[in-house]
PDB file of C-alpha atoms in Angstrom:
ATOM      1  CA  MET O1172     -98.235  75.475 -32.465  1.00  0.00           C
ATOM      2  CA  GLN O1173     -99.229  78.101 -30.115  1.00  0.00           C
ATOM      3  CA  ARG O1174    -102.457  76.317 -28.648  1.00  0.00           C
ATOM      4  CA  ALA O1175     -99.682  73.744 -28.420  1.00  0.00           C
ATOM      5  CA  ALA O1176     -97.741  75.518 -26.475  1.00  0.00           C
ATOM      6  CA  GLU O1177    -100.185  76.915 -24.130  1.00  0.00           C
ATOM      7  CA  ARG O1178    -101.038  73.413 -23.548  1.00  0.00           C
ATOM      8  CA  SER O1179     -97.677  72.333 -22.037  1.00  0.00           C
ATOM      9  CA  ARG O1180     -97.847  75.400 -20.188  1.00  0.00           C
ATOM     10  CA  ARG O1181    -100.464  74.303 -18.470  1.00  0.00           C
ATOM     11  CA  ASP O1182     -99.464  70.736 -18.332  1.00  0.00           C
ATOM     12  CA  ARG O1183     -96.487  71.441 -16.390  1.00  0.00           C
ATOM     13  CA  HIS O1184     -98.453  74.204 -14.158  1.00  0.00           C
ATOM     14  CA  ASP O1185    -100.644  71.417 -13.415  1.00  0.00           C
ATOM     15  CA  GLN O1186     -98.069  68.950 -12.579  1.00  0.00           C
ATOM     16  CA  ARG O1187     -96.224  71.563  -9.878  1.00  0.00           C
ATOM     17  CA  GLU O1188     -99.839  72.295  -8.478  1.00  0.00           C
ATOM     18  CA  ARG O1189     -99.689  68.298  -7.526  1.00  0.00           C
ATOM     19  CA  ARG O1190     -96.387  68.249  -6.659  1.00  0.00           C
ATOM     20  CA  ALA O1191     -97.101  70.837  -4.862  1.00  0.00           C
ATOM     21  CA  ARG O1192    -100.461  69.494  -2.892  1.00  0.00           C
ATOM     22  CA  GLY O1193     -98.639  65.906  -2.609  1.00  0.00           C
ATOM     23  CA  LEU O1194     -96.126  67.802  -0.796  1.00  0.00           C
ATOM     24  CA  ARG O1195     -98.146  69.893   1.821  1.00  0.00           C
ATOM     25  CA  ARG O1196    -100.333  66.361   2.601  1.00  0.00           C
ATOM     26  CA  ALA O1197     -97.072  64.856   3.504  1.00  0.00           C
ATOM     27  CA  LEU O1198     -96.182  68.131   5.944  1.00  0.00           C
ATOM     28  CA  VAL O1199     -99.194  67.408   7.313  1.00  0.00           C
ATOM     29  CA  CYS O1200     -99.224  63.990   7.723  1.00  0.00           C
ATOM     30  CA  ALA O1201     -95.684  64.319   9.018  1.00  0.00           C
ATOM     31  CA  ALA O1202     -96.471  66.958  11.474  1.00  0.00           C
ATOM     32  CA  ALA O1203     -99.625  64.361  13.089  1.00  0.00           C
ATOM     33  CA  VAL O1204     -97.001  61.860  13.626  1.00  0.00           C
ATOM     34  CA  PRO O1205     -95.377  63.265  16.744  1.00  0.00           C
ATOM     35  CA  VAL O1206     -98.794  64.821  17.733  1.00  0.00           C
ATOM     36  CA  MET O1207     -99.739  60.749  18.215  1.00  0.00           C
ATOM     37  CA  LEU O1208     -96.929  59.541  20.060  1.00  0.00           C
ATOM     38  CA  VAL O1209     -96.326  62.331  22.982  1.00  0.00           C
ATOM     39  CA  ALA O1210    -100.603  61.200  23.666  1.00  0.00           C
ATOM     40  CA  ALA O1211     -99.262  57.320  23.125  1.00  0.00           C
ATOM     41  CA  GLY O1212     -96.674  57.874  25.531  1.00  0.00           C
ATOM     42  CA  CYS O1213     -98.627  60.257  27.472  1.00  0.00           C
ATOM     43  CA  SER O1214    -101.182  57.484  27.587  1.00  0.00           C
ATOM     44  CA  SER O1215     -98.703  54.601  28.382  1.00  0.00           C
ATOM     45  CA  ASP O1216     -97.180  56.853  31.610  1.00  0.00           C
ATOM     46  CA  SER O1217    -100.362  57.973  33.384  1.00  0.00           C
ATOM     47  CA  GLY O1218    -101.424  53.919  33.153  1.00  0.00           C
ATOM     48  CA  SER O1219     -98.283  53.212  34.517  1.00  0.00           C
ATOM     49  CA  GLN O1220     -98.532  55.827  37.232  1.00  0.00           C
ATOM     50  CA  GLU O1221    -101.905  54.491  37.893  1.00  0.00           C
ATOM     51  CA  LYS O1222    -100.425  50.783  38.535  1.00  0.00           C
ATOM     52  CA  ALA O1223     -97.892  52.424  41.395  1.00  0.00           C
ATOM     53  CA  ALA O1224    -100.860  54.382  43.013  1.00  0.00           C
ATOM     54  CA  ASP O1225    -103.334  51.637  43.242  1.00  0.00           C
ATOM     55  CA  SER O1226    -100.172  49.001  44.785  1.00  0.00           C
ATOM     56  CA  GLY O1227     -99.358  51.683  46.987  1.00  0.00           C
ATOM     57  CA  PRO O1228    -102.109  50.626  49.311  1.00  0.00           C
ATOM     58  CA  GLN O1229    -103.028  47.513  48.514  1.00  0.00           C
ATOM     59  CA  ALA O1230     -99.183  47.289  49.947  1.00  0.00           C
ATOM     60  CA  SER O1231     -99.668  49.131  53.063  1.00  0.00           C
ATOM     61  CA  LYS O1232    -103.102  47.290  53.717  1.00  0.00           C
ATOM     62  CA  SER O1233    -100.390  44.049  53.664  1.00  0.00           C
ATOM     63  CA  PRO O1234    -100.886  42.788  57.066  1.00  0.00           C
ATOM     64  CA  SER O1235     -97.363  42.916  59.152  1.00  0.00           C
ATOM     65  CA  GLY O1236     -96.401  39.957  61.585  1.00  0.00           C
ATOM     66  CA  SER O1237     -98.844  38.136  63.406  1.00  0.00           C
ATOM     67  CA  ALA O1238     -99.223  38.935  67.728  1.00  0.00           C
ATOM     68  CA  SER O1239     -96.823  37.593  70.117  1.00  0.00           C
ATOM     69  CA  PRO O1240     -98.665  34.792  72.234  1.00  0.00           C
ATOM     70  CA  THR O1241     -99.187  35.539  75.463  1.00  0.00           C
ATOM     71  CA  VAL O1242     -99.957  34.104  78.609  1.00  0.00           C
ATOM     72  CA  GLN O1243    -101.539  34.453  81.590  1.00  0.00           C
ATOM     73  CA  ALA O1244     -99.386  35.936  84.432  1.00  0.00           C
ATOM     74  CA  ALA O1245     -98.417  33.862  87.913  1.00  0.00           C
ATOM     75  CA  ALA O1246    -100.307  35.024  90.796  1.00  0.00           C
ATOM     76  CA  TYR O1247     -97.644  34.585  92.862  1.00  0.00           C
ATOM     77  CA  LYS O1248     -94.098  35.783  92.836  1.00  0.00           C
ATOM     78  CA  SER O1249     -92.267  34.506  95.881  1.00  0.00           C
ATOM     79  CA  LEU O1250     -92.946  31.509  98.694  1.00  0.00           C
ATOM     80  CA  PRO O1251     -93.012  32.160 102.384  1.00  0.00           C
ATOM     81  CA  GLU O1252     -89.999  31.162 104.931  1.00  0.00           C
ATOM     82  CA  PRO O1253     -90.923  27.400 105.228  1.00  0.00           C
ATOM     83  CA  CYS O1254     -90.112  26.925 108.703  1.00  0.00           C
ATOM     84  CA  LYS O1255     -92.347  29.659 109.647  1.00  0.00           C
ATOM     85  CA  VAL O1256     -95.551  28.565 107.790  1.00  0.00           C
ATOM     86  CA  LEU O1257     -96.749  27.289 110.989  1.00  0.00           C
ATOM     87  CA  ALA O1258     -97.857  28.714 114.138  1.00  0.00           C
ATOM     88  CA  LYS O1259     -96.210  27.741 117.583  1.00  0.00           C
ATOM     89  CA  LYS O1260     -99.443  26.099 118.971  1.00  0.00           C
ATOM     90  CA  THR O1261    -100.130  23.870 115.579  1.00  0.00           C
ATOM     91  CA  LEU O1262     -96.324  23.227 115.492  1.00  0.00           C
ATOM     92  CA  GLU O1263     -96.788  22.109 119.570  1.00  0.00           C
ATOM     93  CA  ASP O1264     -99.942  19.695 118.408  1.00  0.00           C
ATOM     94  CA  LEU O1265     -98.265  18.688 115.684  1.00  0.00           C
ATOM     95  CA  VAL O1266     -94.937  17.802 116.556  1.00  0.00           C
ATOM     96  CA  PRO O1267     -94.305  18.600 120.585  1.00  0.00           C
ATOM     97  CA  GLU O1268     -91.165  17.132 121.329  1.00  0.00           C
ATOM     98  CA  ALA O1269     -89.734  19.027 118.682  1.00  0.00           C
ATOM     99  CA  LYS O1270     -87.057  21.517 119.415  1.00  0.00           C
ATOM    100  CA  SER O1271     -87.133  23.882 115.618  1.00  0.00           C
ATOM    101  CA  GLY O1272     -87.529  22.402 111.759  1.00  0.00           C
ATOM    102  CA  LYS O1273     -85.217  21.525 109.567  1.00  0.00           C
ATOM    103  CA  THR O1274     -85.057  23.707 106.593  1.00  0.00           C
ATOM    104  CA  GLY O1275     -84.263  22.050 103.260  1.00  0.00           C
ATOM    105  CA  SER O1276     -82.278  22.958 100.526  1.00  0.00           C
ATOM    106  CA  SER O1277     -83.246  25.346  97.691  1.00  0.00           C
ATOM    107  CA  GLU O1278     -81.082  27.388  94.927  1.00  0.00           C
ATOM    108  CA  ASP O1279     -84.458  29.568  94.473  1.00  0.00           C
ATOM    109  CA  THR O1280     -85.867  30.026  97.728  1.00  0.00           C
ATOM    110  CA  ALA O1281     -88.243  32.350  95.708  1.00  0.00           C
ATOM    111  CA  THR O1282     -89.965  29.063  93.451  1.00  0.00           C
ATOM    112  CA  ARG O1283     -88.977  26.132  96.053  1.00  0.00           C
ATOM    113  CA  GLY O1284     -88.895  25.582  99.869  1.00  0.00           C
ATOM    114  CA  SER O1285     -89.526  22.927 102.246  1.00  0.00           C
ATOM    115  CA  CYS O1286     -89.074  21.939 106.378  1.00  0.00           C
ATOM    116  CA  SER O1287     -89.356  19.420 108.625  1.00  0.00           C
ATOM    117  CA  TRP O1288     -89.949  18.756 111.771  1.00  0.00           C
ATOM    118  CA  SER O1289     -89.506  14.964 114.260  1.00  0.00           C
ATOM    119  CA  SER O1290     -90.868  14.160 117.381  1.00  0.00           C
ATOM    120  CA  LEU O1291     -90.168  11.915 119.757  1.00  0.00           C
ATOM    121  CA  ASP O1292     -92.067  11.374 123.258  1.00  0.00           C
ATOM    122  CA  ASN O1293     -89.900   8.710 125.125  1.00  0.00           C
ATOM    123  CA  ASN O1294     -91.764   7.369 127.428  1.00  0.00           C
ATOM    124  CA  GLY O1295     -88.886   4.624 128.550  1.00  0.00           C
ATOM    125  CA  VAL O1296     -90.822   0.714 129.064  1.00  0.00           C
ATOM    126  CA  LYS O1297     -93.753   2.462 128.497  1.00  0.00           C
ATOM    127  CA  GLY O1298     -92.949   3.080 124.878  1.00  0.00           C
ATOM    128  CA  SER O1299     -93.356   6.198 122.630  1.00  0.00           C
ATOM    129  CA  GLN O1300     -94.702   8.204 120.143  1.00  0.00           C
ATOM    130  CA  PHE O1301     -93.233   9.553 116.954  1.00  0.00           C
ATOM    131  CA  ARG O1302     -93.917  12.171 115.494  1.00  0.00           C
ATOM    132  CA  TRP O1303     -92.726  13.278 111.961  1.00  0.00           C
ATOM    133  CA  LEU O1304     -93.746  16.561 109.758  1.00  0.00           C
ATOM    134  CA  ASN O1305     -92.807  17.698 106.464  1.00  0.00           C
ATOM    135  CA  ILE O1306     -93.829  20.557 104.453  1.00  0.00           C
ATOM    136  CA  SER O1307     -93.014  21.283 100.826  1.00  0.00           C
ATOM    137  CA  LEU O1308     -93.901  24.124  98.658  1.00  0.00           C
ATOM    138  CA  LEU O1309     -93.075  24.205  95.062  1.00  0.00           C
ATOM    139  CA  ARG O1310     -94.330  27.880  92.985  1.00  0.00           C
ATOM    140  CA  PHE O1311     -94.753  27.838  88.874  1.00  0.00           C
ATOM    141  CA  GLU O1312     -94.299  30.573  86.897  1.00  0.00           C
ATOM    142  CA  SER O1313     -95.997  31.422  83.783  1.00  0.00           C
ATOM    143  CA  GLU O1314     -94.046  30.394  80.694  1.00  0.00           C
ATOM    144  CA  VAL O1315     -95.829  30.828  76.924  1.00  0.00           C
ATOM    145  CA  SER O1316     -93.780  27.447  75.742  1.00  0.00           C
ATOM    146  CA  ARG O1317     -95.578  25.536  79.314  1.00  0.00           C
ATOM    147  CA  GLY O1318     -98.406  27.475  80.112  1.00  0.00           C
ATOM    148  CA  SER O1319     -99.289  29.698  83.062  1.00  0.00           C
ATOM    149  CA  GLY O1320     -98.322  29.345  86.261  1.00  0.00           C
ATOM    150  CA  ASP O1321    -102.113  27.645  87.344  1.00  0.00           C
ATOM    151  CA  GLU O1322    -102.126  25.451  84.630  1.00  0.00           C
ATOM    152  CA  ARG O1323     -98.745  24.180  85.800  1.00  0.00           C
ATOM    153  CA  ALA O1324     -99.375  24.117  89.488  1.00  0.00           C
ATOM    154  CA  SER O1325    -102.794  21.798  88.878  1.00  0.00           C
ATOM    155  CA  GLU O1326    -100.802  19.534  86.839  1.00  0.00           C
ATOM    156  CA  TYR O1327     -97.990  19.439  89.399  1.00  0.00           C
ATOM    157  CA  TYR O1328    -100.928  18.985  91.817  1.00  0.00           C
ATOM    158  CA  GLU O1329    -102.283  15.832  90.448  1.00  0.00           C
ATOM    159  CA  THR O1330     -99.067  14.071  89.938  1.00  0.00           C
ATOM    160  CA  GLN O1331     -98.465  14.355  93.745  1.00  0.00           C
ATOM    161  CA  LEU O1332    -101.478  12.912  94.564  1.00  0.00           C
ATOM    162  CA  ARG O1333    -100.697  10.111  92.392  1.00  0.00           C
ATOM    163  CA  ASP O1334     -97.735   9.356  94.184  1.00  0.00           C
ATOM    164  CA  ALA O1335     -99.163   9.557  97.191  1.00  0.00           C
ATOM    165  CA  ARG O1336    -102.197   7.059  96.242  1.00  0.00           C
ATOM    166  CA  SER O1337     -99.366   4.793  94.957  1.00  0.00           C
ATOM    167  CA  VAL O1338     -96.634   4.422  97.967  1.00  0.00           C
ATOM    168  CA  SER O1339     -95.231   0.917  98.090  1.00  0.00           C
ATOM    169  CA  GLY O1340     -96.839  -1.219 100.951  1.00  0.00           C
ATOM    170  CA  ALA O1341     -99.030   1.402 101.799  1.00  0.00           C
ATOM    171  CA  LYS O1342    -102.257  -0.553 103.350  1.00  0.00           C
ATOM    172  CA  ASN O1343    -106.053   0.942 103.959  1.00  0.00           C
ATOM    173  CA  THR O1344    -105.382   3.967 101.291  1.00  0.00           C
ATOM    174  CA  LYS O1345    -108.428   6.249 101.633  1.00  0.00           C
ATOM    175  CA  SER O1346    -108.612   9.365  99.550  1.00  0.00           C
ATOM    176  CA  ASP O1347    -110.810  12.648 100.429  1.00  0.00           C
ATOM    177  CA  GLN O1348    -110.946  15.667  99.005  1.00  0.00           C
ATOM    178  CA  VAL O1349    -110.059  18.989 101.782  1.00  0.00           C
ATOM    179  CA  ALA O1350    -112.926  21.920 101.677  1.00  0.00           C
ATOM    180  CA  GLY O1351    -111.772  25.811 102.006  1.00  0.00           C
ATOM    181  CA  VAL O1352    -108.165  24.944 101.639  1.00  0.00           C
ATOM    182  CA  GLY O1353    -106.971  27.324  99.052  1.00  0.00           C
ATOM    183  CA  ASP O1354    -108.464  26.167  95.170  1.00  0.00           C
ATOM    184  CA  GLU O1355    -108.223  22.586  95.592  1.00  0.00           C
ATOM    185  CA  ALA O1356    -106.667  20.453  98.425  1.00  0.00           C
ATOM    186  CA  THR O1357    -107.221  16.362  98.864  1.00  0.00           C
ATOM    187  CA  ALA O1358    -106.318  14.880 101.695  1.00  0.00           C
ATOM    188  CA  VAL O1359    -104.371  10.673 101.078  1.00  0.00           C
ATOM    189  CA  ARG O1360    -104.256   8.336 104.461  1.00  0.00           C
ATOM    190  CA  TYR O1361    -102.715   5.074 104.525  1.00  0.00           C
ATOM    191  CA  ASP O1362    -101.120   2.470 106.726  1.00  0.00           C
ATOM    192  CA  LEU O1363     -97.002   1.513 106.445  1.00  0.00           C
ATOM    193  CA  LYS O1364     -95.910  -1.152 108.304  1.00  0.00           C
ATOM    194  CA  LYS O1365     -91.866  -0.761 109.281  1.00  0.00           C
ATOM    195  CA  LYS O1366     -89.732  -2.928 111.754  1.00  0.00           C
ATOM    196  CA  GLU O1367     -90.132   0.044 113.686  1.00  0.00           C
ATOM    197  CA  GLY O1368     -93.672  -0.332 114.415  1.00  0.00           C
ATOM    198  CA  SER O1369     -97.235   0.995 112.353  1.00  0.00           C
ATOM    199  CA  PHE O1370     -97.245   3.568 110.826  1.00  0.00           C
ATOM    200  CA  LYS O1371    -100.430   6.611 110.064  1.00  0.00           C
ATOM    201  CA  GLN O1372     -99.405   7.910 107.259  1.00  0.00           C
ATOM    202  CA  GLU O1373    -101.869  11.386 106.422  1.00  0.00           C
ATOM    203  CA  THR O1374    -101.112  13.631 103.066  1.00  0.00           C
ATOM    204  CA  VAL O1375    -102.391  16.606 102.060  1.00  0.00           C
ATOM    205  CA  VAL O1376    -101.879  18.039  98.452  1.00  0.00           C
ATOM    206  CA  ALA O1377    -103.745  21.757  97.914  1.00  0.00           C
ATOM    207  CA  ARG O1378    -103.172  24.004  95.451  1.00  0.00           C
ATOM    208  CA  VAL O1379    -103.559  27.701  95.404  1.00  0.00           C
ATOM    209  CA  GLU O1380    -102.934  29.637  92.337  1.00  0.00           C
ATOM    210  CA  ASN O1381     -99.207  28.840  90.994  1.00  0.00           C
ATOM    211  CA  VAL O1382     -98.308  27.606  94.209  1.00  0.00           C
ATOM    212  CA  VAL O1383     -98.814  23.882  95.246  1.00  0.00           C
ATOM    213  CA  VAL O1384     -98.478  22.794  99.358  1.00  0.00           C
ATOM    214  CA  THR O1385     -97.777  18.724 100.311  1.00  0.00           C
ATOM    215  CA  LEU O1386     -97.920  18.217 103.639  1.00  0.00           C
ATOM    216  CA  ASP O1387     -96.976  14.830 104.887  1.00  0.00           C
ATOM    217  CA  TYR O1388     -97.562  13.807 108.548  1.00  0.00           C
ATOM    218  CA  ASN O1389     -97.282  10.698 110.167  1.00  0.00           C
ATOM    219  CA  GLY O1390     -96.866   8.733 113.712  1.00  0.00           C
ATOM    220  CA  ALA O1391     -96.494   5.822 115.565  1.00  0.00           C
ATOM    221  CA  GLY O1392     -96.369   4.318 118.663  1.00  0.00           C
ATOM    222  CA  LEU O1393     -93.221   2.924 119.036  1.00  0.00           C
ATOM    223  CA  ALA O1394     -91.900   0.052 122.055  1.00  0.00           C
ATOM    224  CA  GLY O1395     -95.346  -1.113 122.864  1.00  0.00           C
ATOM    225  CA  GLU O1396     -97.338   2.236 123.195  1.00  0.00           C
ATOM    226  CA  LYS O1397    -100.645   2.387 121.270  1.00  0.00           C
ATOM    227  CA  THR O1398    -101.174   3.699 117.080  1.00  0.00           C
ATOM    228  CA  PRO O1399    -101.888   6.849 117.039  1.00  0.00           C
ATOM    229  CA  SER O1400    -106.157   7.506 115.962  1.00  0.00           C
ATOM    230  CA  ALA O1401    -105.635   8.079 111.820  1.00  0.00           C
ATOM    231  CA  ASP O1402    -108.539  10.964 112.404  1.00  0.00           C
ATOM    232  CA  ALA O1403    -107.088  12.885 114.749  1.00  0.00           C
ATOM    233  CA  LEU O1404    -103.556  12.680 112.445  1.00  0.00           C
ATOM    234  CA  ASN O1405    -105.955  13.708 109.827  1.00  0.00           C
ATOM    235  CA  LYS O1406    -107.938  16.647 111.776  1.00  0.00           C
ATOM    236  CA  LEU O1407    -104.193  18.418 112.470  1.00  0.00           C
ATOM    237  CA  ALA O1408    -102.606  17.466 108.965  1.00  0.00           C
ATOM    238  CA  GLN O1409    -105.524  19.292 107.105  1.00  0.00           C
ATOM    239  CA  LYS O1410    -105.830  22.437 109.998  1.00  0.00           C
ATOM    240  CA  ALA O1411    -101.990  22.989 109.266  1.00  0.00           C
ATOM    241  CA  ALA O1412    -102.163  22.863 105.772  1.00  0.00           C
ATOM    242  CA  LYS O1413    -104.869  25.627 105.722  1.00  0.00           C
ATOM    243  CA  GLU O1414    -102.390  27.595 107.779  1.00  0.00           C
ATOM    244  CA  VAL O1415     -99.892  27.050 105.330  1.00  0.00           C
ATOM    245  CA  VAL O1416    -102.498  27.663 102.314  1.00  0.00           C
ATOM    246  CA  ALA O1417    -102.279  31.073 104.149  1.00  0.00           C
ATOM    247  CA  ALA O1418     -98.949  31.943 105.019  1.00  0.00           C
ATOM    248  CA  VAL O1419     -98.659  31.530 100.874  1.00  0.00           C
ATOM    249  CA  ALA O1420    -100.766  33.963 100.642  1.00  0.00           C
ATOM    250  CA  LYS O1421     -99.724  36.192 103.670  1.00  0.00           C
ATOM    251  CA  ALA O1422     -96.037  36.116 101.658  1.00  0.00           C
ATOM    252  CA  ASN O1423     -97.533  38.203  98.884  1.00  0.00           C
ATOM    253  CA  GLY O1424     -98.859  40.446 100.056  1.00  0.00           C
ATOM    254  CA  GLY O1425    -102.668  38.987 100.686  1.00  0.00           C
ATOM    255  CA  GLY O1426    -104.512  37.764 103.158  1.00  0.00           C
ATOM    256  CA  ASP O1427    -106.372  35.048 104.127  1.00  0.00           C
ATOM    257  CA  ALA O1428    -106.017  31.898 100.979  1.00  0.00           C
ATOM    258  CA  GLY O1429    -107.425  29.333 102.963  1.00  0.00           C
ATOM    259  CA  THR O1430    -110.717  29.721 100.538  1.00  0.00           C
ATOM    260  CA  PRO O1431    -110.029  30.274  97.227  1.00  0.00           C
ATOM    261  CA  SER O1432    -112.808  33.523  97.045  1.00  0.00           C
ATOM    262  CA  SER O1433    -109.838  35.313  99.068  1.00  0.00           C
ATOM    263  CA  ALA O1434    -107.057  34.725  96.573  1.00  0.00           C
ATOM    264  CA  PRO O1435    -105.464  37.678  95.190  1.00  0.00           C
ATOM    265  CA  SER O1436    -105.733  39.008  91.912  1.00  0.00           C
ATOM    266  CA  LYS O1437    -103.883  37.714  89.020  1.00  0.00           C
ATOM    267  CA  SER O1438    -102.511  41.152  88.097  1.00  0.00           C
ATOM    268  CA  ALA O1439     -98.954  40.594  88.431  1.00  0.00           C
ATOM    269  CA  SER O1440     -95.926  40.890  86.375  1.00  0.00           C
ATOM    270  CA  LYS O1441     -95.932  38.779  83.380  1.00  0.00           C
ATOM    271  CA  SER O1442     -92.077  38.326  83.459  1.00  0.00           C
ATOM    272  CA  PRO O1443     -91.024  34.474  83.474  1.00  0.00           C
ATOM    273  CA  SER O1444     -88.554  33.218  85.823  1.00  0.00           C
ATOM    274  CA  LYS O1445     -86.841  29.297  84.995  1.00  0.00           C
ATOM    275  CA  SER O1446     -89.486  27.223  86.491  1.00  0.00           C
ATOM    276  CA  PRO O1447     -88.391  23.390  88.568  1.00  0.00           C
ATOM    277  CA  SER O1448     -89.095  20.501  86.629  1.00  0.00           C
ATOM    278  CA  LYS O1449     -91.343  17.745  88.376  1.00  0.00           C
ATOM    279  CA  ALA O1450     -88.573  15.798  88.173  1.00  0.00           C
ATOM    280  CA  ALA O1451     -86.150  17.702  90.262  1.00  0.00           C
ATOM    281  CA  SER O1452     -87.384  16.711  93.600  1.00  0.00           C
ATOM    282  CA  ALA O1453     -88.676  13.344  95.330  1.00  0.00           C
ATOM    283  CA  SER O1454     -92.261  13.113  95.774  1.00  0.00           C
ATOM    284  CA  PRO O1455     -92.358  14.765  99.214  1.00  0.00           C
ATOM    285  CA  SER O1456     -94.926  11.289 100.344  1.00  0.00           C
ATOM    286  CA  LYS O1457     -92.244   9.129  99.108  1.00  0.00           C
ATOM    287  CA  SER O1458     -89.768  10.545 100.812  1.00  0.00           C
ATOM    288  CA  ALA O1459     -92.030  10.693 104.052  1.00  0.00           C
ATOM    289  CA  ALA O1460     -92.404   6.990 104.187  1.00  0.00           C
ATOM    290  CA  LYS O1461     -88.523   6.413 103.423  1.00  0.00           C
ATOM    291  CA  LYS O1462     -87.833   8.767 106.713  1.00  0.00           C
ATOM    292  CA  SER O1463     -90.434   7.607 109.117  1.00  0.00           C
TER     293      SER O1463
END
């Protein structure tokens, strides 16, 4: 009986010990769970921060907008007074009986200008010598959407030459390049028969930087007077064209621009202004044929 009671006490003691050990293990495990959660949480936050840190520099490295397009600034910003581009002596040679030039209308004299002279040397029954001279100036600004002033002027230069070479009724048309006048220049000559007489037409088209000069010069012998020499008219027209080109450079603070090497540098302001369209003005060569 006593041994049985002692076994019973030992059994109860052993059961209490087992329960106590089980409880301690449960508490230890319970305490370990928050530590694991905290560790996991720190690991998750650290990853997010690392991702944010990685994304920051990448965002800063992303390119901003692409640069705005630019175009070379036009060299010349103004034009000379058209009726003052030729020396008095030159005018006396070309249009000896002209009293003054007639300025053409223009809404923007810094972009477009023209002047014409008419001369009639009336010798009565011996006939008369007629001369007519017209000078047109057209300046082009640089525009991003349309190109540099030089490029636009070069296109217009070619258009003027095509017009001069395709005048209705023209005969014996000849075209020759002119050296030493601006950046490029061409002289076109032809014969034109009218009711007043036989006319000799000379057209010189020259480009200097972003300005195009078109010089029309024609002459005729009327009422029995002999027809003027085409070579003499051509020589006078080329001389006058060179003076006009030089006047363009002088009006913009430059020296003699009769030759390409003396053209000013292209460091003028880039601010674009409206440039006239090619269709805005009639071809000087065609108008010359109508007015002569």
